[in-house]
PDB file of C-alpha atoms in Angstrom:
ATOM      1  CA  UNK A  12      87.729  15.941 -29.625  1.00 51.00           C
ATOM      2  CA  UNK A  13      90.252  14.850 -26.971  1.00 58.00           C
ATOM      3  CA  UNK A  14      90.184  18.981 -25.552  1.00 55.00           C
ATOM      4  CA  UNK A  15      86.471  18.917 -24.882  1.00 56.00           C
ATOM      5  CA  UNK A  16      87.074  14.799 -22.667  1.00 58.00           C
ATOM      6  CA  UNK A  17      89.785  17.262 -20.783  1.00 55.00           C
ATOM      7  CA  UNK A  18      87.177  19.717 -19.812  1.00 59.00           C
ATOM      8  CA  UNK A  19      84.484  17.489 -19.466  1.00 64.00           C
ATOM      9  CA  UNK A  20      86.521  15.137 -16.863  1.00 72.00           C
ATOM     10  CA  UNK A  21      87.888  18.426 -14.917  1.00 71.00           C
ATOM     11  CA  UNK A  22      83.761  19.700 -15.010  1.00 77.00           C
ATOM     12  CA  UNK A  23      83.042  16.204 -13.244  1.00 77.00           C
ATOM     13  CA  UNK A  24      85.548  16.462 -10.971  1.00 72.00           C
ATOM     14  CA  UNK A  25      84.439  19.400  -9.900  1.00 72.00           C
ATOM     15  CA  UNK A  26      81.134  18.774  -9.357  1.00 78.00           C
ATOM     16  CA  UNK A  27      82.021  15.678  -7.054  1.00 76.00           C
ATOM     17  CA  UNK A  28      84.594  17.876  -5.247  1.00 72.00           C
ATOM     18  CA  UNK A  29      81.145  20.406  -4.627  1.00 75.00           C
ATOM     19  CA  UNK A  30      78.913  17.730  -3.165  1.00 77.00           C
ATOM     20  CA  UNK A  31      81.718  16.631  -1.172  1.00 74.00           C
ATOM     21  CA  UNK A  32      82.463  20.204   0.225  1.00 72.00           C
ATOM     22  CA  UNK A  33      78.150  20.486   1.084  1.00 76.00           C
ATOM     23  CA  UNK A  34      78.038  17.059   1.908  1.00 77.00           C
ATOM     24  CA  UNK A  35      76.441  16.938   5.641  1.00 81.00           C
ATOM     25  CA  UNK A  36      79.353  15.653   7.595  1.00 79.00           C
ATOM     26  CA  UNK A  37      81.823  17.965   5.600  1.00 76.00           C
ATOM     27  CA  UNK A  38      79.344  20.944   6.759  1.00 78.00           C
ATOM     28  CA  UNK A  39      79.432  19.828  10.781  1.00 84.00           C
ATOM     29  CA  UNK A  40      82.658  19.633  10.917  1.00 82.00           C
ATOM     30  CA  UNK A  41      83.649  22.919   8.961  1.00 79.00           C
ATOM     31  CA  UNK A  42      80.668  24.387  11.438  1.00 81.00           C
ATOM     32  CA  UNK A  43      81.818  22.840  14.354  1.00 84.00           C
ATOM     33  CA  UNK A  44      85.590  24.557  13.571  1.00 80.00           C
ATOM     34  CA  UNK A  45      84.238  27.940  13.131  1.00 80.00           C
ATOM     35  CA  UNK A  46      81.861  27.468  15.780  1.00 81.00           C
ATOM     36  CA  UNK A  47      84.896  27.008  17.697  1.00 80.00           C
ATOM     37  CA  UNK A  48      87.328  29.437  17.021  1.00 77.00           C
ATOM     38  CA  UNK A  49      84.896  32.319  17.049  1.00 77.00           C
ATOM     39  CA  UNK A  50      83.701  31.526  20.328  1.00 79.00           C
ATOM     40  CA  UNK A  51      87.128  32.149  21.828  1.00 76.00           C
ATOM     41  CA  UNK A  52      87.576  34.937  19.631  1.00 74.00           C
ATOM     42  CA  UNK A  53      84.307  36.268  20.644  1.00 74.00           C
ATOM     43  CA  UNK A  54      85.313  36.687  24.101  1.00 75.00           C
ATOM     44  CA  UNK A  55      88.442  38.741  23.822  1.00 76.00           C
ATOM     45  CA  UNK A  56      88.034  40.637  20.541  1.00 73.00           C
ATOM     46  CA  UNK A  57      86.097  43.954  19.820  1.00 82.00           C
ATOM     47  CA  UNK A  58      83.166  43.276  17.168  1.00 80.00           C
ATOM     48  CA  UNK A  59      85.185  44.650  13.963  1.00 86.00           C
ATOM     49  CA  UNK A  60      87.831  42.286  15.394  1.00 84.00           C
ATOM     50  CA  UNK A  61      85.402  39.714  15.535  1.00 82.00           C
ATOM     51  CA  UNK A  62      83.925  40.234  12.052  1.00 86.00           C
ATOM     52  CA  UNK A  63      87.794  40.203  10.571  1.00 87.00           C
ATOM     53  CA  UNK A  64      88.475  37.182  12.192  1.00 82.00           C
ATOM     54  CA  UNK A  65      85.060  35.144  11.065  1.00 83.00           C
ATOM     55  CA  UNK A  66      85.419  36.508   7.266  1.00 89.00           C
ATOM     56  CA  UNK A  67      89.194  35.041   7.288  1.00 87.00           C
ATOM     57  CA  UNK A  68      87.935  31.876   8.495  1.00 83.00           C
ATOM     58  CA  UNK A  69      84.955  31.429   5.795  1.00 84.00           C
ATOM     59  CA  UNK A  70      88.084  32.528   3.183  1.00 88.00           C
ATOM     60  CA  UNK A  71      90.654  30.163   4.474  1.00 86.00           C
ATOM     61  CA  UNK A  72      87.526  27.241   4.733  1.00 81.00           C
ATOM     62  CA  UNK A  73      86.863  28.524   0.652  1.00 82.00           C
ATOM     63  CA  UNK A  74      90.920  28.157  -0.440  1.00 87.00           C
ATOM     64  CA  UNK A  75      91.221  24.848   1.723  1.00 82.00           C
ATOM     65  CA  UNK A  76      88.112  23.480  -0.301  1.00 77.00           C
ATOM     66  CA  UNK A  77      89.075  24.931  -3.499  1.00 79.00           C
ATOM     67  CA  UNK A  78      92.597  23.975  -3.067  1.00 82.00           C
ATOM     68  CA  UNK A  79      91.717  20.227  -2.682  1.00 76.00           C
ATOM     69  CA  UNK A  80      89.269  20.352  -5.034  1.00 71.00           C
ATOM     70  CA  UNK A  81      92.067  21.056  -7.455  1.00 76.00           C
ATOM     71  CA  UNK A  82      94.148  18.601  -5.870  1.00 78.00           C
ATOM     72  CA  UNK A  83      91.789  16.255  -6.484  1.00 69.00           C
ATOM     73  CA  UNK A  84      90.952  17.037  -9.726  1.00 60.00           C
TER      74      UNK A  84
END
């Protein structure tokens, strides 16, 4: 039935958008971001600062991978 193609394709899109998002390179760089900005963080932020500032980076890496992902799809 053409509604079942629909969720099919958006199913496979979604599952390439995933192995994109853990691909290796896609994981260094999103690393190598975080790595950065909670270094300087780190350094001039008390540790509940600190933990506030890491989870809204993991959250805002999540909607920037979701939100393509739907883009995408």
């Amino acid at each position: 039935s053409p509604g079942e193609k629909v969720e099919k394709s958006f199913k496979s899109s979604y599952l390439s958008g995933l192995l994109v998002a853990i691909s290796p390179s896609n994981l260094i760089f999103w690393l190598s971001v975080f790595g950065t900005v909670l270094t300087n963080s780190f350094e001039t932020a008390s540790s509940f600062q600190f933990l506030i500032v890491a989870i809204g980076i993991i959250v805002g890496i999540l909607i920037h991978d979701l939100g393509l992902m739907t883009i995408i799809a």
